[in-house]
Structure formats: C-alpha cells, structure tokens
C-alpha cells in the first residue's frame, strides 16, 4: 500500500523544481494582417534577452507580442522593426506595456527584419 505522505512529498518535491523563471519568457508572432486577428505566419517563442536578427517577409503587417509573466510589470517584450533584411534602418519600435499579457502593433511601412528583446536593453 502506498503511503499518502510519501506520495504527497514526492509531488511537492517535483513542483519545487519548476521555478517562476521557467515561465518568464517573451514571445513574438508576425501576421500578414494589420490587427493580428489572422493566423500567425511565423513566431519566436520562449526567448529571453534578444532573439537576434530575424528576417520576415515584407508582406507582414503586424507583430503580436506576449510576456508570459504579466504579473512582473518591470519586464517587457519589445521589438525593433527594420526596413532591410539585416536589422538595419530601424523605423518602428513595438512592445507590450508592462503588466499586460499581449499587444498587437501594425507596421507603418514594409518590414523585412525584426529584433526582439525580453527584459533586455538594446
């Protein structure tokens, strides 16, 4: 017969190994509609720091950004949007306001690359 106390301690022990930072990540989704209500065409999920330069098709019209830890208001997901494919010539910055879980921002011109950050400085 399994001792309920032993089983409970095993469950609690396994939960203790999952830290709050396991859910402390940024996500970005790019869309070919300007309101993010269409399916995402591409994404980078679960990043911290910087994504590095990510090439996107110039037909993209918006970025949807999430921060999994909206309860930590000082941490944000932000992206720089560039007119060329090598993350040069930034023309727009987008981000999730601290405390929110999701934000969608349309581009004001054709974009060819992005660089996104979670809890990081440019």
PDB file of C-alpha atoms in Angstrom:
ATOM      1  CA  UNK A   1       0.000   0.000   0.000  1.00  0.00           C
ATOM      2  CA  UNK A   2       1.340   3.455  -0.915  1.00  0.00           C
ATOM      3  CA  UNK A   3       1.845   5.835   1.960  1.00  0.00           C
ATOM      4  CA  UNK A   4      -0.103   9.040   1.221  1.00  0.00           C
ATOM      5  CA  UNK A   5       2.509  11.184   2.991  1.00  0.00           C
ATOM      6  CA  UNK A   6       5.299   9.786   0.819  1.00  0.00           C
ATOM      7  CA  UNK A   7       3.265  10.382  -2.321  1.00  0.00           C
ATOM      8  CA  UNK A   8       2.419  13.956  -1.258  1.00  0.00           C
ATOM      9  CA  UNK A   9       6.078  14.737  -0.529  1.00  0.00           C
ATOM     10  CA  UNK A  10       7.082  13.416  -3.956  1.00  0.00           C
ATOM     11  CA  UNK A  11       4.532  15.658  -5.678  1.00  0.00           C
ATOM     12  CA  UNK A  12       5.596  18.709  -3.674  1.00  0.00           C
ATOM     13  CA  UNK A  13       9.246  17.960  -4.415  1.00  0.00           C
ATOM     14  CA  UNK A  14       8.613  17.757  -8.142  1.00  0.00           C
ATOM     15  CA  UNK A  15       6.725  21.066  -8.096  1.00  0.00           C
ATOM     16  CA  UNK A  16       9.582  22.758  -6.287  1.00  0.00           C
ATOM     17  CA  UNK A  17      11.917  22.065  -9.226  1.00  0.00           C
ATOM     18  CA  UNK A  18       9.818  24.284 -11.538  1.00  0.00           C
ATOM     19  CA  UNK A  19      10.893  27.835 -10.828  1.00  0.00           C
ATOM     20  CA  UNK A  20       8.979  31.001 -11.624  1.00  0.00           C
ATOM     21  CA  UNK A  21      11.599  31.843 -14.238  1.00  0.00           C
ATOM     22  CA  UNK A  22      10.584  28.799 -16.300  1.00  0.00           C
ATOM     23  CA  UNK A  23       7.564  30.870 -17.339  1.00  0.00           C
ATOM     24  CA  UNK A  24       9.463  34.159 -17.550  1.00  0.00           C
ATOM     25  CA  UNK A  25       9.871  34.412 -21.345  1.00  0.00           C
ATOM     26  CA  UNK A  26       8.912  36.593 -24.289  1.00  0.00           C
ATOM     27  CA  UNK A  27       7.091  35.619 -27.472  1.00  0.00           C
ATOM     28  CA  UNK A  28       6.610  37.350 -30.814  1.00  0.00           C
ATOM     29  CA  UNK A  29       4.221  36.399 -33.643  1.00  0.00           C
ATOM     30  CA  UNK A  30       4.144  38.028 -37.078  1.00  0.00           C
ATOM     31  CA  UNK A  31       0.970  38.396 -39.108  1.00  0.00           C
ATOM     32  CA  UNK A  32       0.058  39.388 -42.672  1.00  0.00           C
ATOM     33  CA  UNK A  33      -2.961  41.359 -41.427  1.00  0.00           C
ATOM     34  CA  UNK A  34      -2.760  44.626 -39.528  1.00  0.00           C
ATOM     35  CA  UNK A  35      -4.805  43.615 -36.476  1.00  0.00           C
ATOM     36  CA  UNK A  36      -3.293  40.204 -35.524  1.00  0.00           C
ATOM     37  CA  UNK A  37      -6.703  38.549 -35.948  1.00  0.00           C
ATOM     38  CA  UNK A  38      -5.399  36.316 -38.740  1.00  0.00           C
ATOM     39  CA  UNK A  39      -3.239  33.275 -38.047  1.00  0.00           C
ATOM     40  CA  UNK A  40       0.402  33.977 -37.293  1.00  0.00           C
ATOM     41  CA  UNK A  41       2.681  33.237 -40.235  1.00  0.00           C
ATOM     42  CA  UNK A  42       5.781  32.907 -38.052  1.00  0.00           C
ATOM     43  CA  UNK A  43       6.917  33.157 -34.458  1.00  0.00           C
ATOM     44  CA  UNK A  44       9.755  33.106 -31.948  1.00  0.00           C
ATOM     45  CA  UNK A  45       8.637  31.753 -28.608  1.00  0.00           C
ATOM     46  CA  UNK A  46      10.212  31.378 -25.202  1.00  0.00           C
ATOM     47  CA  UNK A  47      13.111  33.789 -25.579  1.00  0.00           C
ATOM     48  CA  UNK A  48      14.991  35.830 -23.025  1.00  0.00           C
ATOM     49  CA  UNK A  49      17.423  38.590 -23.822  1.00  0.00           C
ATOM     50  CA  UNK A  50      17.459  39.087 -27.604  1.00  0.00           C
ATOM     51  CA  UNK A  51      16.152  36.985 -30.483  1.00  0.00           C
ATOM     52  CA  UNK A  52      18.944  38.259 -32.695  1.00  0.00           C
ATOM     53  CA  UNK A  53      18.066  39.433 -36.177  1.00  0.00           C
ATOM     54  CA  UNK A  54      15.025  37.619 -37.604  1.00  0.00           C
ATOM     55  CA  UNK A  55      14.137  38.004 -41.265  1.00  0.00           C
ATOM     56  CA  UNK A  56      10.443  38.324 -42.066  1.00  0.00           C
ATOM     57  CA  UNK A  57       8.593  38.573 -45.353  1.00  0.00           C
ATOM     58  CA  UNK A  58       7.741  42.118 -46.417  1.00  0.00           C
ATOM     59  CA  UNK A  59       4.071  41.099 -46.668  1.00  0.00           C
ATOM     60  CA  UNK A  60       3.886  41.024 -42.840  1.00  0.00           C
ATOM     61  CA  UNK A  61       1.727  43.799 -41.445  1.00  0.00           C
ATOM     62  CA  UNK A  62       1.780  43.405 -37.656  1.00  0.00           C
ATOM     63  CA  UNK A  63       3.544  41.902 -34.651  1.00  0.00           C
ATOM     64  CA  UNK A  64       1.769  40.302 -31.710  1.00  0.00           C
ATOM     65  CA  UNK A  65       3.887  40.289 -28.556  1.00  0.00           C
ATOM     66  CA  UNK A  66       3.377  38.455 -25.296  1.00  0.00           C
ATOM     67  CA  UNK A  67       5.110  38.338 -21.967  1.00  0.00           C
ATOM     68  CA  UNK A  68       4.253  35.188 -20.063  1.00  0.00           C
ATOM     69  CA  UNK A  69       4.757  36.899 -16.709  1.00  0.00           C
ATOM     70  CA  UNK A  70       2.354  39.831 -16.888  1.00  0.00           C
ATOM     71  CA  UNK A  71       2.425  39.891 -13.082  1.00  0.00           C
ATOM     72  CA  UNK A  72       6.009  41.211 -13.226  1.00  0.00           C
ATOM     73  CA  UNK A  73       5.373  44.724 -14.538  1.00  0.00           C
ATOM     74  CA  UNK A  74       9.015  45.710 -14.945  1.00  0.00           C
ATOM     75  CA  UNK A  75       9.693  43.010 -17.553  1.00  0.00           C
ATOM     76  CA  UNK A  76       8.641  43.684 -21.135  1.00  0.00           C
ATOM     77  CA  UNK A  77       8.754  42.184 -24.604  1.00  0.00           C
ATOM     78  CA  UNK A  78       9.783  44.753 -27.220  1.00  0.00           C
ATOM     79  CA  UNK A  79      10.817  44.605 -30.863  1.00  0.00           C
ATOM     80  CA  UNK A  80      12.670  46.869 -33.246  1.00  0.00           C
ATOM     81  CA  UNK A  81      11.332  46.754 -36.811  1.00  0.00           C
ATOM     82  CA  UNK A  82      13.681  47.300 -39.762  1.00  0.00           C
ATOM     83  CA  UNK A  83      13.251  48.130 -43.432  1.00  0.00           C
ATOM     84  CA  UNK A  84      16.039  45.809 -44.584  1.00  0.00           C
ATOM     85  CA  UNK A  85      16.739  42.114 -44.016  1.00  0.00           C
ATOM     86  CA  UNK A  86      19.858  42.613 -41.852  1.00  0.00           C
ATOM     87  CA  UNK A  87      18.311  44.567 -38.964  1.00  0.00           C
ATOM     88  CA  UNK A  88      19.499  47.921 -40.284  1.00  0.00           C
ATOM     89  CA  UNK A  89      17.401  51.082 -40.739  1.00  0.00           C
ATOM     90  CA  UNK A  90      15.021  50.774 -37.810  1.00  0.00           C
ATOM     91  CA  UNK A  91      11.773  52.579 -38.492  1.00  0.00           C
ATOM     92  CA  UNK A  92       9.484  51.432 -35.694  1.00  0.00           C
ATOM     93  CA  UNK A  93       9.562  50.044 -32.170  1.00  0.00           C
ATOM     94  CA  UNK A  94       6.762  47.977 -30.670  1.00  0.00           C
ATOM     95  CA  UNK A  95       6.202  46.491 -27.244  1.00  0.00           C
ATOM     96  CA  UNK A  96       3.911  45.099 -24.592  1.00  0.00           C
ATOM     97  CA  UNK A  97       3.080  47.680 -21.944  1.00  0.00           C
ATOM     98  CA  UNK A  98       4.292  46.482 -18.528  1.00  0.00           C
ATOM     99  CA  UNK A  99       1.594  44.480 -16.778  1.00  0.00           C
ATOM    100  CA  UNK A 100      -0.211  43.387 -19.970  1.00  0.00           C
ATOM    101  CA  UNK A 101      -0.045  39.897 -21.453  1.00  0.00           C
ATOM    102  CA  UNK A 102      -0.494  40.729 -25.154  1.00  0.00           C
ATOM    103  CA  UNK A 103      -0.165  43.612 -27.598  1.00  0.00           C
ATOM    104  CA  UNK A 104      -0.623  43.866 -31.368  1.00  0.00           C
ATOM    105  CA  UNK A 105       1.003  46.643 -33.377  1.00  0.00           C
ATOM    106  CA  UNK A 106       0.686  47.247 -37.118  1.00  0.00           C
ATOM    107  CA  UNK A 107       3.660  48.437 -39.173  1.00  0.00           C
ATOM    108  CA  UNK A 108       3.566  51.833 -40.824  1.00  0.00           C
ATOM    109  CA  UNK A 109       5.604  50.549 -43.826  1.00  0.00           C
ATOM    110  CA  UNK A 110       7.131  47.342 -45.244  1.00  0.00           C
ATOM    111  CA  UNK A 111       9.337  45.461 -42.781  1.00  0.00           C
ATOM    112  CA  UNK A 112      11.986  42.906 -43.708  1.00  0.00           C
ATOM    113  CA  UNK A 113      13.503  42.053 -40.322  1.00  0.00           C
ATOM    114  CA  UNK A 114      12.935  42.379 -36.594  1.00  0.00           C
ATOM    115  CA  UNK A 115      14.985  42.066 -33.433  1.00  0.00           C
ATOM    116  CA  UNK A 116      13.077  41.386 -30.235  1.00  0.00           C
ATOM    117  CA  UNK A 117      14.010  41.596 -26.589  1.00  0.00           C
ATOM    118  CA  UNK A 118      12.649  40.282 -23.335  1.00  0.00           C
ATOM    119  CA  UNK A 119      13.799  42.024 -20.165  1.00  0.00           C
ATOM    120  CA  UNK A 120      16.831  43.325 -22.023  1.00  0.00           C
ATOM    121  CA  UNK A 121      18.346  46.569 -23.163  1.00  0.00           C
ATOM    122  CA  UNK A 122      19.012  47.175 -26.852  1.00  0.00           C
TER     123      UNK A 122
END
